[in-house]
């Protein structure tokens, strides 16, 4: 049976959108905030020798810096004021979520409702600043160090350059954190996700130009390009299908007597997504695998690879077997994604807590007693869904790595980037539809009131 909300969603049209002035204002605010973000990714931090930095980045773009550059919309490649982007905030959010399941005080705070969530958000902001300072200081020290050619990437190296670089990068991260919260409150969609989305999408034209440049240069043939385009569209459709898929568990509420009449007896559904962990597992997995690549590239850039012994052999092994498209890299990448899917799902969904909430409000799953049996059933269903979800994410993220090796590096966009873009797009569209449905509800209520007054 189609619900009232679904019926309203089917009636949404351009005329409905043109009347939703509040939604239009929210969309304009979101667009303006993202334009401000894109301007910041073009402003280079002061005191950088751009030619020296560009040469260094060319040697390191296959590691963590390359992933951060994609998420930041090219800000790392230019060492702009938004080079750290919102990655410290994402790391801080994950750390606080993990600690809230391990520390009883934070767990109690999480259950206190809106006040507890505000306090946890404040802790997340503090931790973001700490992580941003640590990362910015590491970047400043690296920029202040003499390269293999005896030149600095800093125009005037020293304590003043280090201090100004740390302040600039931390200030950029804090501003983006505030901007993301403003988009969430006054715009449409999740602000932090939209900032990452804008950074990834901004690099798409560059990838397209590089692809057609290879086509003109003869390094790739047109049939191979057509195969890449078809596979990209198929992957997007596959992501949309799985992200919209969910397992609905029937929740029954018993009838109870209230005065002289019986109330209750309703039923609802508890939706469990196939992919409960989102895009966190591939981000974690790729970060861990790219760390040795970055260290190896940094040592090569500084001339350390010329040294013999076990260190030189280790660097040679990393360069040979842990590069993009290598079998060992793909196998470790898939294994880490599956591991983090189960790990993060256990953090974001607690079967015991969900079963206790159902029992508290009188709900139960037919065929299972409230409490422990319900928690066991939820854990069983969630485990099976996570198996499917982890395999799905592994396929989405590993396939581009395989194609990158098969098509001579032409498949530029990683599976994590595609997953983020599609997920954020679906979430934003869903929120726009929610605003339009709310506007239709308000219009129906106003018309009903006017009709009542006329009678």
Coordinates of C-alpha atoms in Angstrom, one line a residue:
X1 CA 0.0 0.0 0.0
X2 CA 1.4 3.4 -1.0
X3 CA 1.8 5.8 1.9
X4 CA 0.6 9.4 1.9
X5 CA 4.2 10.7 1.7
X6 CA 4.9 8.6 -1.3
X7 CA 1.7 9.8 -3.0
X8 CA 2.8 13.4 -2.3
X9 CA 6.3 12.7 -3.6
X10 CA 4.8 11.5 -6.9
X11 CA 2.9 14.8 -7.3
X12 CA 6.1 16.9 -7.0
X13 CA 6.6 19.0 -10.0
X14 CA 8.4 22.2 -11.1
X15 CA 5.4 24.2 -10.1
X16 CA 5.6 22.9 -6.6
X17 CA 9.3 23.8 -6.5
X18 CA 8.7 27.3 -7.8
X19 CA 6.3 27.9 -4.8
X20 CA 8.7 26.6 -2.2
X21 CA 10.5 29.9 -1.5
X22 CA 12.2 28.6 1.7
X23 CA 13.7 25.6 -0.2
X24 CA 15.0 28.0 -2.9
X25 CA 16.6 30.2 -0.3
X26 CA 18.3 27.1 1.2
X27 CA 19.6 26.0 -2.2
X28 CA 21.0 29.4 -2.9
X29 CA 22.7 29.5 0.5
X30 CA 24.2 26.0 -0.2
X31 CA 25.4 27.1 -3.6
X32 CA 27.0 30.3 -2.2
X33 CA 28.7 28.4 0.6
X34 CA 30.2 25.9 -1.9
X35 CA 31.4 28.7 -4.2
X36 CA 33.2 30.2 -1.1
X37 CA 34.8 26.8 -0.5
X38 CA 36.0 26.5 -4.1
X39 CA 37.5 30.0 -4.0
X40 CA 39.5 29.0 -0.9
X41 CA 40.9 26.0 -2.7
X42 CA 42.6 28.3 -5.2
X43 CA 44.3 30.6 -2.6
X44 CA 47.9 29.4 -2.0
X45 CA 49.2 29.7 1.5
X46 CA 51.9 32.4 1.8
X47 CA 55.6 31.7 1.5
X48 CA 55.5 28.7 -0.8
X49 CA 57.8 28.2 -3.8
X50 CA 55.1 26.9 -6.1
X51 CA 57.6 25.4 -8.6
X52 CA 59.5 23.4 -6.0
X53 CA 56.3 22.2 -4.4
X54 CA 54.8 21.2 -7.7
X55 CA 57.9 19.1 -8.4
X56 CA 57.6 17.4 -5.0
X57 CA 53.9 16.7 -5.3
X58 CA 54.5 15.0 -8.7
X59 CA 56.5 12.4 -6.9
X60 CA 54.0 11.9 -4.0
X61 CA 50.6 12.1 -5.7
X62 CA 50.2 8.3 -5.7
X63 CA 50.1 8.2 -1.9
X64 CA 47.9 9.7 0.8
X65 CA 48.5 13.2 -0.7
X66 CA 46.9 12.0 -3.9
X67 CA 43.8 10.8 -2.1
X68 CA 43.6 14.0 0.0
X69 CA 44.0 16.1 -3.2
X70 CA 41.0 14.3 -4.8
X71 CA 38.8 14.9 -1.7
X72 CA 40.0 18.6 -1.4
X73 CA 39.3 19.5 -5.0
X74 CA 43.0 20.0 -5.9
X75 CA 43.8 22.1 -2.8
X76 CA 46.6 19.9 -1.8
X77 CA 48.2 20.1 -5.3
X78 CA 48.2 23.9 -4.9
X79 CA 48.8 23.8 -1.1
X80 CA 45.9 26.2 -0.7
X81 CA 44.5 27.4 2.6
X82 CA 41.9 24.6 2.5
X83 CA 44.5 21.9 1.9
X84 CA 43.6 20.0 5.1
X85 CA 39.9 20.2 4.0
X86 CA 37.5 18.5 6.5
X87 CA 39.6 15.4 6.9
X88 CA 40.6 16.3 10.5
X89 CA 36.9 16.7 11.4
X90 CA 36.0 13.3 9.9
X91 CA 38.8 11.7 11.8
X92 CA 37.7 13.4 15.0
X93 CA 34.1 12.3 14.5
X94 CA 35.1 8.7 14.0
X95 CA 37.4 8.8 17.1
X96 CA 34.6 10.3 19.2
X97 CA 32.1 7.6 18.0
X98 CA 34.6 4.8 18.9
X99 CA 35.3 6.3 22.3
X100 CA 31.6 6.8 23.0
X101 CA 31.2 3.0 22.8
X102 CA 34.3 2.3 25.0
X103 CA 34.1 5.1 27.7
X104 CA 31.0 4.8 29.9
X105 CA 30.8 8.6 30.6
X106 CA 30.6 9.3 26.8
X107 CA 28.2 6.5 26.3
X108 CA 25.8 8.0 29.0
X109 CA 26.2 11.4 27.3
X110 CA 25.3 9.9 24.0
X111 CA 22.0 8.6 25.5
X112 CA 21.1 12.0 27.1
X113 CA 19.4 13.2 23.9
X114 CA 20.0 16.6 22.3
X115 CA 22.0 18.0 25.2
X116 CA 24.4 15.0 25.1
X117 CA 24.8 15.2 21.4
X118 CA 25.7 18.9 21.6
X119 CA 28.4 18.1 24.1
X120 CA 29.8 15.3 22.0
X121 CA 29.8 17.7 19.0
X122 CA 31.8 20.2 21.1
X123 CA 34.3 17.5 22.0
X124 CA 34.5 16.6 18.3
X125 CA 35.3 20.3 17.5
X126 CA 38.1 20.4 20.1
X127 CA 39.6 17.2 18.8
X128 CA 39.4 18.5 15.2
X129 CA 41.5 21.5 16.2
X130 CA 44.1 19.2 17.9
X131 CA 44.3 16.9 14.9
X132 CA 44.5 19.8 12.4
X133 CA 47.3 21.4 14.4
X134 CA 49.3 18.1 14.4
X135 CA 48.7 17.6 10.6
X136 CA 49.4 21.2 9.8
X137 CA 52.7 21.2 11.8
X138 CA 53.8 18.0 10.0
X139 CA 53.1 19.7 6.6
X140 CA 54.9 22.9 7.7
X141 CA 58.0 20.9 8.8
X142 CA 58.0 19.0 5.5
X143 CA 57.7 22.2 3.5
X144 CA 60.5 23.8 5.6
X145 CA 62.9 20.9 5.0
X146 CA 65.7 21.0 2.4
X147 CA 64.9 18.7 -0.6
X148 CA 67.2 16.3 -2.4
X149 CA 68.3 19.1 -4.8
X150 CA 69.3 21.3 -1.8
X151 CA 66.4 23.7 -2.3
X152 CA 63.6 24.7 0.1
X153 CA 59.9 24.6 -0.8
X154 CA 59.5 27.6 1.5
X155 CA 60.6 31.0 0.1
X156 CA 61.9 32.1 3.5
X157 CA 62.2 28.9 5.7
X158 CA 62.2 29.3 9.5
X159 CA 60.0 29.5 12.5
X160 CA 57.9 32.3 11.1
X161 CA 57.0 30.2 8.0
X162 CA 56.2 27.2 10.2
X163 CA 53.9 29.3 12.5
X164 CA 52.1 31.1 9.6
X165 CA 51.6 27.8 7.8
X166 CA 50.1 26.1 10.8
X167 CA 47.8 29.0 11.6
X168 CA 46.6 29.2 8.0
X169 CA 45.9 25.5 7.6
X170 CA 44.2 25.1 10.9
X171 CA 42.2 28.3 10.3
X172 CA 41.1 26.9 6.9
X173 CA 39.9 23.6 8.5
X174 CA 38.0 25.4 11.3
X175 CA 36.4 27.7 8.8
X176 CA 35.3 24.7 6.7
X177 CA 34.0 22.9 9.8
X178 CA 31.9 26.0 10.6
X179 CA 30.8 26.4 6.9
X180 CA 29.7 22.7 6.9
X181 CA 27.6 23.2 10.0
X182 CA 26.0 26.3 8.5
X183 CA 25.1 24.4 5.3
X184 CA 23.5 21.7 7.4
X185 CA 21.5 24.2 9.5
X186 CA 20.6 26.8 6.8
X187 CA 21.0 24.9 3.5
X188 CA 20.2 21.5 2.1
X189 CA 22.0 18.3 2.8
X190 CA 24.9 17.4 5.1
X191 CA 27.4 20.2 4.9
X192 CA 30.5 18.2 5.6
X193 CA 29.5 15.6 3.0
X194 CA 28.7 18.3 0.4
X195 CA 32.1 19.9 0.9
X196 CA 33.8 16.6 0.1
X197 CA 31.4 16.1 -2.8
X198 CA 32.2 19.5 -4.3
X199 CA 35.9 18.8 -4.1
X200 CA 35.6 15.5 -5.9
X201 CA 33.2 16.8 -8.6
X202 CA 35.5 19.8 -9.2
X203 CA 38.2 17.4 -10.4
X204 CA 36.0 15.6 -12.9
X205 CA 36.7 18.1 -15.8
X206 CA 40.4 17.6 -15.3
X207 CA 40.0 13.8 -15.5
X208 CA 37.9 14.2 -18.7
X209 CA 40.5 16.4 -20.3
X210 CA 43.3 14.0 -19.4
X211 CA 41.4 11.1 -20.8
X212 CA 40.7 12.8 -24.2
X213 CA 44.3 14.0 -24.2
X214 CA 45.4 10.3 -24.0
X215 CA 42.9 9.5 -26.8
X216 CA 44.4 12.1 -29.1
X217 CA 47.9 11.0 -28.2
X218 CA 47.1 7.4 -29.1
X219 CA 47.9 6.0 -25.6
X220 CA 44.3 4.8 -25.4
X221 CA 41.9 3.6 -28.1
X222 CA 38.3 4.6 -28.6
X223 CA 36.8 1.1 -27.8
X224 CA 38.7 1.0 -24.5
X225 CA 37.3 4.5 -23.7
X226 CA 33.8 3.3 -24.5
X227 CA 34.2 0.3 -22.2
X228 CA 35.3 2.6 -19.4
X229 CA 32.3 4.8 -19.9
X230 CA 29.9 1.8 -19.9
X231 CA 31.5 0.4 -16.8
X232 CA 31.3 3.7 -15.0
X233 CA 27.6 4.1 -15.7
X234 CA 27.0 0.5 -14.7
X235 CA 28.9 1.0 -11.4
X236 CA 26.8 4.1 -10.6
X237 CA 23.5 2.2 -11.3
X238 CA 24.8 -0.6 -9.1
X239 CA 25.6 1.8 -6.2
X240 CA 22.2 3.4 -6.4
X241 CA 20.5 0.0 -6.4
X242 CA 22.4 -1.2 -3.3
X243 CA 22.3 2.0 -1.4
X244 CA 18.5 2.1 -1.7
X245 CA 18.2 -1.5 -0.7
X246 CA 17.2 -2.3 2.9
X247 CA 15.8 -5.1 5.0
X248 CA 12.6 -4.2 6.7
X249 CA 11.9 -5.9 10.0
X250 CA 8.3 -6.0 11.1
X251 CA 7.7 -4.3 14.5
X252 CA 4.4 -5.0 16.2
X253 CA 2.9 -2.9 19.0
X254 CA 0.3 -4.7 21.2
X255 CA -3.1 -3.4 22.0
X256 CA -3.7 -1.8 25.3
X257 CA -6.8 -0.4 27.1
X258 CA -6.9 3.3 27.7
X259 CA -10.0 4.3 29.5
X260 CA -13.0 2.7 27.9
X261 CA -11.3 2.0 24.5
X262 CA -8.5 -0.1 23.1
X263 CA -5.6 1.7 21.5
X264 CA -2.4 0.5 19.9
X265 CA -2.0 -2.6 17.8
X266 CA -0.2 -0.7 15.1
X267 CA 2.7 -2.1 13.1
X268 CA 5.8 -0.5 11.6
X269 CA 9.1 -1.4 10.1
X270 CA 12.7 -1.2 11.3
X271 CA 14.8 -0.5 8.2
X272 CA 18.3 -2.0 8.1
X273 CA 20.5 -0.8 5.2
X274 CA 22.6 -3.2 3.3
X275 CA 25.5 -0.8 3.6
X276 CA 25.3 0.4 7.2
X277 CA 28.9 1.6 7.4
X278 CA 28.8 4.1 4.5
X279 CA 32.0 5.3 2.9
X280 CA 34.2 5.0 6.1
X281 CA 35.6 1.5 5.4
X282 CA 37.2 2.4 2.0
X283 CA 38.6 5.6 3.4
X284 CA 40.2 3.8 6.3
X285 CA 41.5 1.0 4.1
X286 CA 43.0 3.3 1.4
X287 CA 44.6 5.5 4.1
X288 CA 46.4 2.5 5.6
X289 CA 47.6 1.2 2.3
X290 CA 48.7 4.6 1.0
X291 CA 50.8 5.3 4.1
X292 CA 53.7 3.0 3.0
X293 CA 53.4 4.3 -0.5
X294 CA 53.7 7.9 0.7
X295 CA 56.7 7.1 2.9
X296 CA 58.4 5.3 0.0
X297 CA 57.8 8.2 -2.4
X298 CA 59.1 10.7 0.2
X299 CA 62.3 8.7 0.7
X300 CA 62.7 8.4 -3.1
X301 CA 62.3 12.2 -3.4
X302 CA 64.9 12.8 -0.8
X303 CA 67.3 10.2 -2.3
X304 CA 67.0 7.6 0.5
X305 CA 66.2 4.8 -1.9
X306 CA 69.8 4.8 -3.0
X307 CA 70.8 3.3 0.3
X308 CA 71.2 -0.4 0.5
X309 CA 70.3 -2.9 3.2
X310 CA 66.9 -3.9 4.4
X311 CA 65.5 -0.4 4.1
X312 CA 66.3 -0.1 0.4
X313 CA 64.8 -3.6 -0.1
X314 CA 61.7 -2.6 1.8
X315 CA 61.2 0.5 -0.4
X316 CA 61.7 -1.6 -3.5
X317 CA 59.1 -4.1 -2.3
X318 CA 56.6 -1.3 -1.6
X319 CA 57.1 0.3 -5.0
X320 CA 56.9 -3.0 -6.8
X321 CA 53.9 -4.8 -5.0
X322 CA 51.9 -2.1 -3.2
X323 CA 51.3 0.2 -6.1
X324 CA 47.8 0.8 -7.6
X325 CA 46.6 -2.1 -9.7
X326 CA 49.1 -4.6 -8.2
X327 CA 47.5 -8.0 -7.1
X328 CA 48.8 -7.7 -3.5
X329 CA 47.5 -4.2 -3.2
X330 CA 44.0 -5.2 -4.5
X331 CA 43.9 -8.2 -2.2
X332 CA 44.9 -6.2 0.9
X333 CA 42.5 -3.4 -0.1
X334 CA 39.5 -5.8 -0.3
X335 CA 40.4 -7.5 3.0
X336 CA 40.8 -4.2 4.9
X337 CA 37.4 -2.9 3.4
X338 CA 35.6 -6.0 4.6
X339 CA 37.2 -5.8 8.0
X340 CA 36.3 -2.1 8.5
X341 CA 32.8 -2.8 7.3
X342 CA 32.2 -5.2 10.2
X343 CA 34.1 -3.0 12.6
X344 CA 32.3 0.3 11.9
X345 CA 28.9 -1.4 11.6
X346 CA 29.4 -2.7 15.2
X347 CA 30.0 0.9 16.3
X348 CA 27.1 2.6 14.5
X349 CA 24.4 0.0 15.3
X350 CA 24.1 -1.7 18.7
X351 CA 21.6 -4.6 18.6
X352 CA 21.3 -4.7 22.4
X353 CA 20.5 -1.0 22.6
X354 CA 17.9 -1.2 19.8
X355 CA 16.2 -4.3 21.4
X356 CA 16.1 -2.4 24.7
X357 CA 14.5 0.6 23.1
X358 CA 11.9 -1.6 21.4
X359 CA 11.0 -3.3 24.7
X360 CA 10.8 0.1 26.5
X361 CA 8.2 1.4 24.0
X362 CA 6.3 -1.9 23.9
X363 CA 7.4 -3.0 20.4
X364 CA 8.5 -6.5 19.5
X365 CA 9.4 -8.5 16.5
X366 CA 6.8 -11.3 15.9
X367 CA 8.2 -14.7 16.8
X368 CA 11.0 -13.3 19.1
X369 CA 10.7 -12.4 22.8
X370 CA 11.7 -8.9 23.7
X371 CA 15.1 -8.4 25.1
X372 CA 17.9 -10.9 24.5
X373 CA 16.2 -13.0 21.8
X374 CA 15.4 -9.8 19.9
X375 CA 18.9 -8.6 20.2
X376 CA 20.3 -11.9 18.9
X377 CA 17.9 -11.8 15.9
X378 CA 18.9 -8.3 15.1
X379 CA 22.6 -9.2 15.3
X380 CA 22.0 -12.2 13.0
X381 CA 20.2 -10.2 10.4
X382 CA 22.7 -7.4 10.6
X383 CA 25.6 -9.8 10.2
X384 CA 24.2 -11.3 7.0
X385 CA 23.5 -7.8 5.6
X386 CA 27.0 -6.7 6.5
X387 CA 28.5 -9.7 4.6
X388 CA 26.6 -8.5 1.5
X389 CA 27.4 -4.9 2.1
X390 CA 31.1 -5.5 2.6
X391 CA 31.3 -7.5 -0.6
X392 CA 29.5 -4.8 -2.4
X393 CA 31.8 -2.0 -1.2
X394 CA 34.9 -4.2 -2.0
X395 CA 33.7 -4.7 -5.5
X396 CA 32.9 -1.0 -6.1
X397 CA 36.3 0.1 -4.7
X398 CA 38.5 -2.7 -6.1
X399 CA 37.1 -2.6 -9.7
X400 CA 38.5 0.8 -10.5
X401 CA 41.9 -0.3 -9.2
X402 CA 41.8 -3.3 -11.6
X403 CA 40.6 -1.1 -14.5
X404 CA 43.4 1.4 -13.8
X405 CA 45.9 -1.4 -14.3
X406 CA 44.2 -2.8 -17.4
X407 CA 43.7 0.6 -19.2
X408 CA 47.1 2.2 -18.5
X409 CA 46.0 4.4 -15.7
X410 CA 43.1 6.0 -17.7
X411 CA 40.4 5.1 -15.1
X412 CA 41.2 8.1 -12.8
X413 CA 38.2 8.1 -10.5
X414 CA 38.5 5.7 -7.5
X415 CA 35.6 3.7 -6.1
X416 CA 35.6 5.7 -2.9
X417 CA 35.1 8.9 -4.8
X418 CA 32.2 7.4 -6.9
X419 CA 30.6 6.0 -3.7
X420 CA 30.8 9.4 -2.0
X421 CA 29.4 11.3 -5.0
X422 CA 26.5 8.9 -5.5
X423 CA 25.6 8.7 -1.8
X424 CA 25.7 12.4 -1.2
X425 CA 23.7 13.1 -4.3
X426 CA 21.0 10.6 -3.2
X427 CA 20.9 12.0 0.3
X428 CA 20.6 15.6 -1.0
X429 CA 17.8 14.7 -3.4
X430 CA 16.0 12.9 -0.6
X431 CA 16.2 16.0 1.6
X432 CA 15.0 18.3 -1.2
X433 CA 12.0 15.9 -1.6
X434 CA 11.4 16.1 2.1
X435 CA 11.3 19.9 2.0
X436 CA 8.9 19.8 -1.0
X437 CA 6.6 17.3 0.8
X438 CA 6.6 19.5 3.9
X439 CA 5.7 22.5 1.7
X440 CA 2.8 20.5 0.2
X441 CA 1.6 19.5 3.7
X442 CA 1.6 23.1 4.7
X443 CA -0.3 24.1 1.6
X444 CA -2.9 21.4 2.3
X445 CA -3.3 22.5 5.9
X446 CA -3.8 26.1 4.9
X447 CA -6.4 25.2 2.3
X448 CA -8.2 23.1 4.8
X449 CA -8.3 26.0 7.4
X450 CA -9.6 28.4 4.8
X451 CA -12.3 25.9 3.7
X452 CA -13.3 25.6 7.4
X453 CA -13.6 29.3 7.9
X454 CA -15.7 29.7 4.8
X455 CA -18.2 27.1 6.0

